[in-house]
PDB file of C-alpha atoms and ligand atoms in Angstrom:
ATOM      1  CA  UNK A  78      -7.031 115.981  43.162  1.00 83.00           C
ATOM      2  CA  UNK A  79      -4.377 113.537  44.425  1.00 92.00           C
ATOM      3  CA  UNK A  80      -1.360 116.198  45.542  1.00 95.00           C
ATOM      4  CA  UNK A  81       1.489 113.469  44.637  1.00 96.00           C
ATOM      5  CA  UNK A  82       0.324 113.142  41.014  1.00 97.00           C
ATOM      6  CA  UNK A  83       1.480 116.416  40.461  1.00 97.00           C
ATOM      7  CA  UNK A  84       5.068 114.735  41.647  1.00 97.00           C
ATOM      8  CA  UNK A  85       4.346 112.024  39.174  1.00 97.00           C
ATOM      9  CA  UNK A  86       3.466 113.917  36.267  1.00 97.00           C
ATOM     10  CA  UNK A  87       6.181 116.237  36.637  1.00 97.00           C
ATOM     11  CA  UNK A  88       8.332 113.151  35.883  1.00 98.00           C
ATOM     12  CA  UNK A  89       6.541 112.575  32.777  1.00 97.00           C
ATOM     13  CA  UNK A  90       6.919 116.108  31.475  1.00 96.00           C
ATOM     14  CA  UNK A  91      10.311 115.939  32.164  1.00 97.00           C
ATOM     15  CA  UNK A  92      11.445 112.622  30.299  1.00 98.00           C
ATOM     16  CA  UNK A  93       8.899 113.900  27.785  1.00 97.00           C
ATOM     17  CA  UNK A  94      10.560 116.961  27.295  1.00 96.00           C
ATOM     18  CA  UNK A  95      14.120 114.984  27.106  1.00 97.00           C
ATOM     19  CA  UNK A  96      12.757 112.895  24.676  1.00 97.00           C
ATOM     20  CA  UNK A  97      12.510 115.431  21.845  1.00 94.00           C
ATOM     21  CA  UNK A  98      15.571 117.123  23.195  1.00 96.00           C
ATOM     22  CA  UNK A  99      18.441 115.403  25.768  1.00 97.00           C
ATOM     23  CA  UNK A 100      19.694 119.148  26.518  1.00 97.00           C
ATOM     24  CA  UNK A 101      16.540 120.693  26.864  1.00 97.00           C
ATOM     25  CA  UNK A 102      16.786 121.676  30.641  1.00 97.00           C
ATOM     26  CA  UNK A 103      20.330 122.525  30.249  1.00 97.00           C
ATOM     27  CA  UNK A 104      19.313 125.233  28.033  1.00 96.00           C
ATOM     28  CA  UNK A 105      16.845 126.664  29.763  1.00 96.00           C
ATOM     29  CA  UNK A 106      19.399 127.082  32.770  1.00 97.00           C
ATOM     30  CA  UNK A 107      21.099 129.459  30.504  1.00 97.00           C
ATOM     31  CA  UNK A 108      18.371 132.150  30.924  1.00 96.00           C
ATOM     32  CA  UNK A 109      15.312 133.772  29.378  1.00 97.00           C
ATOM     33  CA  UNK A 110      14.256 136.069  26.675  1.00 97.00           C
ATOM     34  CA  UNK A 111      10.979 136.092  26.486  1.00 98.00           C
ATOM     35  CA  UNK A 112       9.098 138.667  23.687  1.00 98.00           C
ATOM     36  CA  UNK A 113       6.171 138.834  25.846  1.00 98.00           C
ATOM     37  CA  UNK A 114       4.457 140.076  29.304  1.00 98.00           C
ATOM     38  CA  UNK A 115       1.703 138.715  29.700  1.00 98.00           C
ATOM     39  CA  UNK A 116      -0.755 140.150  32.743  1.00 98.00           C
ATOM     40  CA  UNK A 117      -4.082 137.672  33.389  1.00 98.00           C
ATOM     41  CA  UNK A 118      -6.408 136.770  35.847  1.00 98.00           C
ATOM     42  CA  UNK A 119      -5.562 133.891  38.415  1.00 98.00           C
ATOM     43  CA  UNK A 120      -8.933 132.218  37.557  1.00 98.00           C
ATOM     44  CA  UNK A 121      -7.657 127.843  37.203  1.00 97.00           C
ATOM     45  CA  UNK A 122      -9.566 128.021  33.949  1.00 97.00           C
ATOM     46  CA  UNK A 123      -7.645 130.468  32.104  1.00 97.00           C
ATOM     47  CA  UNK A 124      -4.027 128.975  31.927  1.00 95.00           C
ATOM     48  CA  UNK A 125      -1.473 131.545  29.885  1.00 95.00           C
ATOM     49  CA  UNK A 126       1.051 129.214  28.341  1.00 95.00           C
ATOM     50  CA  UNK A 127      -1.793 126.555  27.559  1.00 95.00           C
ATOM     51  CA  UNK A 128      -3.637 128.659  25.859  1.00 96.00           C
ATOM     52  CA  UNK A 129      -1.186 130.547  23.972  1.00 97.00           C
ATOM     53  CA  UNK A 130       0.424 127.150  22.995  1.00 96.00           C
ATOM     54  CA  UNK A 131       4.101 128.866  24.033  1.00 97.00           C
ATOM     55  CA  UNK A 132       6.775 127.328  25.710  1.00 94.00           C
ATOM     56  CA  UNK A 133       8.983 127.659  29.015  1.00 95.00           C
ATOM     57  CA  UNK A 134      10.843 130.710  27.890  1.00 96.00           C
ATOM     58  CA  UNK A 135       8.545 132.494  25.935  1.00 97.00           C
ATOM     59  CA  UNK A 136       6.198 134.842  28.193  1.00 98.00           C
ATOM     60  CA  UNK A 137       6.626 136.576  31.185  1.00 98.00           C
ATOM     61  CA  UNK A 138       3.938 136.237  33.575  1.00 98.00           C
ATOM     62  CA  UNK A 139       1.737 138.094  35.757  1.00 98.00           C
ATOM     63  CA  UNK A 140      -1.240 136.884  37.029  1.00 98.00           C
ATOM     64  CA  UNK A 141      -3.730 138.514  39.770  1.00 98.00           C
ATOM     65  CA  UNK A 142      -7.308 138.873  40.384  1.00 98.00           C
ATOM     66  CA  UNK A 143      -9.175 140.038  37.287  1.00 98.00           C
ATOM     67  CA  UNK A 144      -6.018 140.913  35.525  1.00 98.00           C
ATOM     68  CA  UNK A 145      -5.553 144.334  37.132  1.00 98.00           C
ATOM     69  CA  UNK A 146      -2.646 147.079  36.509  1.00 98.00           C
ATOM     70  CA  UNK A 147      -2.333 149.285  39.883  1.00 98.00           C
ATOM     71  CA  UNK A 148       0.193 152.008  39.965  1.00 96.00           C
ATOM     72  CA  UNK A 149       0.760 151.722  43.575  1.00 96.00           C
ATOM     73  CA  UNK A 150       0.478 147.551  43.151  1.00 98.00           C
ATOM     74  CA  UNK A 151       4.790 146.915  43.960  1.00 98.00           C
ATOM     75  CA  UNK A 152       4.348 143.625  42.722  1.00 98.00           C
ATOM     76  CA  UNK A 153       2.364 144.444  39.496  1.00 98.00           C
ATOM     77  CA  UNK A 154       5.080 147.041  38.763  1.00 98.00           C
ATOM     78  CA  UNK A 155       8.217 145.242  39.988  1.00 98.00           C
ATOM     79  CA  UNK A 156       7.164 142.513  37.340  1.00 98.00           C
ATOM     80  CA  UNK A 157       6.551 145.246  34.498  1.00 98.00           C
ATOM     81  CA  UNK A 158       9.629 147.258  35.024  1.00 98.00           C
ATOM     82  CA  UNK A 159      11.696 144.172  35.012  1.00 98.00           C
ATOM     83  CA  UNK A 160      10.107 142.874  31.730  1.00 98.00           C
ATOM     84  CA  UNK A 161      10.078 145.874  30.111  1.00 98.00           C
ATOM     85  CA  UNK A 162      13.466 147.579  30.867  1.00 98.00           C
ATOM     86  CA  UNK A 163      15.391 144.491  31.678  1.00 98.00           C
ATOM     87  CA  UNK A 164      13.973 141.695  29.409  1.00 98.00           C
ATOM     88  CA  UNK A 165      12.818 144.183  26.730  1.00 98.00           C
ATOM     89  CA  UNK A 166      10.118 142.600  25.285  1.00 98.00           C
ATOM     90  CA  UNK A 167       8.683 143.599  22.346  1.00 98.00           C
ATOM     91  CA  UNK A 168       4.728 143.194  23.469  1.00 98.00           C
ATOM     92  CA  UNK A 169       2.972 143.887  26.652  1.00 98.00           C
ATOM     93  CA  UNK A 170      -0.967 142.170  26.989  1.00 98.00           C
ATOM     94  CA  UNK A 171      -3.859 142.212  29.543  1.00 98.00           C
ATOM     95  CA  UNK A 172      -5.793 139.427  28.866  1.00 98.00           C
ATOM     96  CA  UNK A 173      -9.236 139.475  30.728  1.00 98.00           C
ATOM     97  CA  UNK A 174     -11.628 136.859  30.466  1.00 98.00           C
ATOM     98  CA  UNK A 175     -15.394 136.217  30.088  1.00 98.00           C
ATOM     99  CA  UNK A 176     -17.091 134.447  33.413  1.00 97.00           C
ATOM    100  CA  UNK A 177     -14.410 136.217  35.442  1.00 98.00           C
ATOM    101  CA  UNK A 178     -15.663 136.194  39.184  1.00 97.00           C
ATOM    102  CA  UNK A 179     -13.320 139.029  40.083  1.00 97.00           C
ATOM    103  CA  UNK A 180     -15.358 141.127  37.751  1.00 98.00           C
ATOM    104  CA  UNK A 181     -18.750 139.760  38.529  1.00 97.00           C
ATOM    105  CA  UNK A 182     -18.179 140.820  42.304  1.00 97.00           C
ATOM    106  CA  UNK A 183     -17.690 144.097  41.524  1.00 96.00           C
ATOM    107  CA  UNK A 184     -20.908 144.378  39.430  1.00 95.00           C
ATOM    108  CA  UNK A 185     -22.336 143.262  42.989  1.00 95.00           C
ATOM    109  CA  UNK A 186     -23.289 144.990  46.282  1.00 95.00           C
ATOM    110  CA  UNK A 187     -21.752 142.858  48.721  1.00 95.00           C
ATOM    111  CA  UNK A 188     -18.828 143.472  51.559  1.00 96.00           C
ATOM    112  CA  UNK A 189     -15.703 141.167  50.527  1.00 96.00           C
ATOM    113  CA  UNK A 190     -13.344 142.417  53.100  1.00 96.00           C
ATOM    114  CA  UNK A 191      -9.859 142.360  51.669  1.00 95.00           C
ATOM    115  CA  UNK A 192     -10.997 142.579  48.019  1.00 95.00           C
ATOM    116  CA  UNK A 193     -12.858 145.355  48.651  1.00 96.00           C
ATOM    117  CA  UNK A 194     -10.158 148.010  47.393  1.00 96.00           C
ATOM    118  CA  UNK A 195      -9.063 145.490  44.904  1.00 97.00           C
ATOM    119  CA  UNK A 196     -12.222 145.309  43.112  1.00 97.00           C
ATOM    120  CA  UNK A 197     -13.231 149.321  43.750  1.00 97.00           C
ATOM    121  CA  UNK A 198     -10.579 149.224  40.660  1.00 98.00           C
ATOM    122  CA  UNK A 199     -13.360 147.673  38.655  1.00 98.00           C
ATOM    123  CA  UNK A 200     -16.103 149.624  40.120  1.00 98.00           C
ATOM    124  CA  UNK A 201     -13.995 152.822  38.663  1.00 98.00           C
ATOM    125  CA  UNK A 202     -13.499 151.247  35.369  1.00 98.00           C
ATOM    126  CA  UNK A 203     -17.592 150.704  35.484  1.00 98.00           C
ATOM    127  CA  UNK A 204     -18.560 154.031  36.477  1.00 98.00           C
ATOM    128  CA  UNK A 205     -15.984 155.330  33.978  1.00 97.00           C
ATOM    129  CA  UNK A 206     -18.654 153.665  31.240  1.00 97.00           C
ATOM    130  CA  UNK A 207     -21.422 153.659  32.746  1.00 97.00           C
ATOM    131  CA  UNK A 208     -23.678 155.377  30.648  1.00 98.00           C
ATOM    132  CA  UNK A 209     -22.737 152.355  27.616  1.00 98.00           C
ATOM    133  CA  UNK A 210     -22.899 149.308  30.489  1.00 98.00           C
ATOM    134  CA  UNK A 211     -26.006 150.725  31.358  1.00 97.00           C
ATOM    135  CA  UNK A 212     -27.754 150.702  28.188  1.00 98.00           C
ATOM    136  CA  UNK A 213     -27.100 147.088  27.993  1.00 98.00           C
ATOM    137  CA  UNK A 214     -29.906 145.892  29.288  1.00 97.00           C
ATOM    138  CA  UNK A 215     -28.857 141.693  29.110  1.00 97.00           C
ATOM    139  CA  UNK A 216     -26.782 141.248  32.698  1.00 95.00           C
ATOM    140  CA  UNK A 217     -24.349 138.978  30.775  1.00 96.00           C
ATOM    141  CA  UNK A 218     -23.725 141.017  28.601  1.00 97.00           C
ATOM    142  CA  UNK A 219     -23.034 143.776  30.503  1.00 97.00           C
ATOM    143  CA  UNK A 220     -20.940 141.584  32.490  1.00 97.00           C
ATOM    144  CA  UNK A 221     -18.739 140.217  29.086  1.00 98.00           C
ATOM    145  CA  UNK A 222     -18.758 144.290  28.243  1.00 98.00           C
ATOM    146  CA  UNK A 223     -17.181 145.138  31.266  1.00 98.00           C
ATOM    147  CA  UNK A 224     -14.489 142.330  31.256  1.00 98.00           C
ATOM    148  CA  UNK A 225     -13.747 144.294  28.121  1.00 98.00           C
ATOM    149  CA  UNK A 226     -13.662 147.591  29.020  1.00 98.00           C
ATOM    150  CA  UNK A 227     -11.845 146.570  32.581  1.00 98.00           C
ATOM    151  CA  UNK A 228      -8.890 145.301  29.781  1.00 98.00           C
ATOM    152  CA  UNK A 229      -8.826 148.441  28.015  1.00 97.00           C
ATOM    153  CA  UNK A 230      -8.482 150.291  31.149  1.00 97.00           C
ATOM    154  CA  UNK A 231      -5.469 148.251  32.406  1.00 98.00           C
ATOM    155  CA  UNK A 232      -4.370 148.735  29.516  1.00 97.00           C
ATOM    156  CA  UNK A 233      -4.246 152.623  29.469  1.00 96.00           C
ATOM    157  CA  UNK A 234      -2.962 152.467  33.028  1.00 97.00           C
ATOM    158  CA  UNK A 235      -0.099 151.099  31.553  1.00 97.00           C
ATOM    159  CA  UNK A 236       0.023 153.344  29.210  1.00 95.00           C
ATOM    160  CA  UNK A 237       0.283 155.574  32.564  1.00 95.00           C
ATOM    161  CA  UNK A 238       3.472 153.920  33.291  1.00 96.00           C
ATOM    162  CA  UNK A 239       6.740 156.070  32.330  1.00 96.00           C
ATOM    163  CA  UNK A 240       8.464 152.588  31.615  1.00 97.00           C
ATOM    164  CA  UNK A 241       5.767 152.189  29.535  1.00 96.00           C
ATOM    165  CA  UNK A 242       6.010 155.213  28.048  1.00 95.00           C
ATOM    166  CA  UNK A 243       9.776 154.822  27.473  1.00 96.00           C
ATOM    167  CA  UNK A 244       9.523 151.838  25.508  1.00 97.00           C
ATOM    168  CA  UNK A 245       6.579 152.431  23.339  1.00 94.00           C
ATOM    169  CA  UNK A 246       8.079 155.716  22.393  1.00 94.00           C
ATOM    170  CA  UNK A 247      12.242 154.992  21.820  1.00 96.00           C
ATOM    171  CA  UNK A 248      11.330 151.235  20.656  1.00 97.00           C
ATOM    172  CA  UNK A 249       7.960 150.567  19.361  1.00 95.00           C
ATOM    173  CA  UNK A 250       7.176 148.340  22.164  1.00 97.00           C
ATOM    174  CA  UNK A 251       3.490 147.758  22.001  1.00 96.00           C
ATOM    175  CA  UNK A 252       0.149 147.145  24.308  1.00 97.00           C
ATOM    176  CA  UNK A 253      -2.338 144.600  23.772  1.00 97.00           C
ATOM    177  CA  UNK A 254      -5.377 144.046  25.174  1.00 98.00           C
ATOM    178  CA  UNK A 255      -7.211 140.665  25.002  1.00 98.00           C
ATOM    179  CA  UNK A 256      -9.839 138.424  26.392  1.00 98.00           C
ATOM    180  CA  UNK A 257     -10.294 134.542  26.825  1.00 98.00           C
ATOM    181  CA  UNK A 258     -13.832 133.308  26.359  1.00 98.00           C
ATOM    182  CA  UNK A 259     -13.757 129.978  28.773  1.00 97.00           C
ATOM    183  CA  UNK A 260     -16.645 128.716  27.360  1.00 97.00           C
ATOM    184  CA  UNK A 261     -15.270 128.170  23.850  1.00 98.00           C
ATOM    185  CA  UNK A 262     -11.793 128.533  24.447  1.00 97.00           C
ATOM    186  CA  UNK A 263     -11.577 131.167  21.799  1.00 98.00           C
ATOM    187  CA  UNK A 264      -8.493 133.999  22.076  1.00 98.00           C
ATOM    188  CA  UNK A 265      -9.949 136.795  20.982  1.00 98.00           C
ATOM    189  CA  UNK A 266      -7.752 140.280  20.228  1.00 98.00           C
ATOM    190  CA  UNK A 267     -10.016 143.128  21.116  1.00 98.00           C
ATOM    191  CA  UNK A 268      -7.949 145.554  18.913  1.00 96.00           C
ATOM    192  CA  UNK A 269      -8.156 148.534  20.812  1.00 94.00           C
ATOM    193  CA  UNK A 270      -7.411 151.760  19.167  1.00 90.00           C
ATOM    194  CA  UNK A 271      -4.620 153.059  21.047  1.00 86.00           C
ATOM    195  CA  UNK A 272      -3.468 155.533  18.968  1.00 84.00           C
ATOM    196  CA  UNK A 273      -6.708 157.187  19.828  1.00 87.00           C
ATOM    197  CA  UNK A 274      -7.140 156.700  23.735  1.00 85.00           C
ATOM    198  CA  UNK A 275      -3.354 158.096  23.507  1.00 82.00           C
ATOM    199  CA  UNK A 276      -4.607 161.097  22.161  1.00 84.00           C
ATOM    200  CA  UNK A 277      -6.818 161.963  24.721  1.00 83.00           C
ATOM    201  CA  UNK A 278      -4.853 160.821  27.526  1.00 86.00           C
ATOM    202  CA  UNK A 279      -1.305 161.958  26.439  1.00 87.00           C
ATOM    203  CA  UNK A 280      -2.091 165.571  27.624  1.00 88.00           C
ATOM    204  CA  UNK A 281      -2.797 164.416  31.547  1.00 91.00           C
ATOM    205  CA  UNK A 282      -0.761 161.279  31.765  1.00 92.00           C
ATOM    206  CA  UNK A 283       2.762 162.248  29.653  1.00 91.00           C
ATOM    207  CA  UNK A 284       5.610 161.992  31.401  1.00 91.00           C
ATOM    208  CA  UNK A 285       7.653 163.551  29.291  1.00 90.00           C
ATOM    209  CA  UNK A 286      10.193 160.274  28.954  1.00 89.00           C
TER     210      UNK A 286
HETATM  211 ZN1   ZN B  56     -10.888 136.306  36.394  1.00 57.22          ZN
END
């Protein structure tokens, strides 16, 4: 890829964008309210806006390596906090998707230095279900299985989260958890029964917010 195209078709987007409105920068300048947070994977493939078909404005985002929702991550939390007590938006989502190498290489035994204690976050989430993942006896689809359940799982951690907590409790802010399937560039909602996991988790995890 030719690094000055990008140059040139940021030109195009922007007279393309003045096109169907003259003031259409201006008012972005004014600020943002965006509805949604929106924490994905880094993978090139799975672009949020793009696939959501939103505009500049409209989602907050957070990407990172296999879509992953650390308590102790500052940057994971510095970007929830801020969208959920400053922006207040209305819907948090983890959106994993199928063919996701961050996942894959922790369904592997190999030494990855640095992502090591990044992925052991997956290897939890795996031996958290490991007696359904292992009854699966096709690899892929073990491997789309545990995209899934890694999603519901950062999911509950934020459900973990008192700012979390805070919101879904005083303003019926709500969780989400979704997953992109690259090869047919389907959206897919995985409906998770929250009201359920809260059940069993609201006796450990309440803060009491
Ligand atoms: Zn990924």
């Amino acid at each position: 890829m030719d690094i000055e195209k990008v140059f040139e078709n940021n030109e195009t987007w922007i007279s393309q964008r003045l096109k169907n409105n003259p003031d259409y920068f201006k008012n972005l300048a004014k600020g943002q309210n965006p509805d949604i947070l929106y924490i994905g994977c880094s993978d090139s493939r799975v672009t949020a806006e793009d696939l959501m078909g939103v505009n500049p404005g409209d989602v907050f985002v957070h990407r990172n390596i296999a879509n992953m929702v650390i308590s102790i991550d500052l940057n994971a939390m510095s970007v929830l906090n801020y969208a959920v007590d400053n922006l207040e938006v209305d819907h948090v989502v983890v959106c994993g998707h199928y063919f996701c190498g961050g996942v894959k290489a922790a369904m592997q035994s190999a030494d990855l230095g640095i992502l090591n204690p990044w992925l052991r976050n997956i290897r939890d989430v795996y031996r958290l279900h490991k007696d359904e993942l292992n009854k699966i006896s096709d690899e892929n689809e073990r491997y789309n299985r545990l995209v899934e359940l890694n999603v519901q799982e950062q999911c509950i951690n934020l459900l973990k989260t008192a700012v979390v907590q805070k919101a879904v409790r005083k303003r019926g802010m709500r969780v989400h958890g979704w997953v992109f399937d690259v090869s047919t560039g389907k959206l897919i909602d995985l409906k998770i029964d929250f009201k359920s996991i809260l059940k069993e988790i609201t006796e450990i995890y309440d803060l009491g917010v």
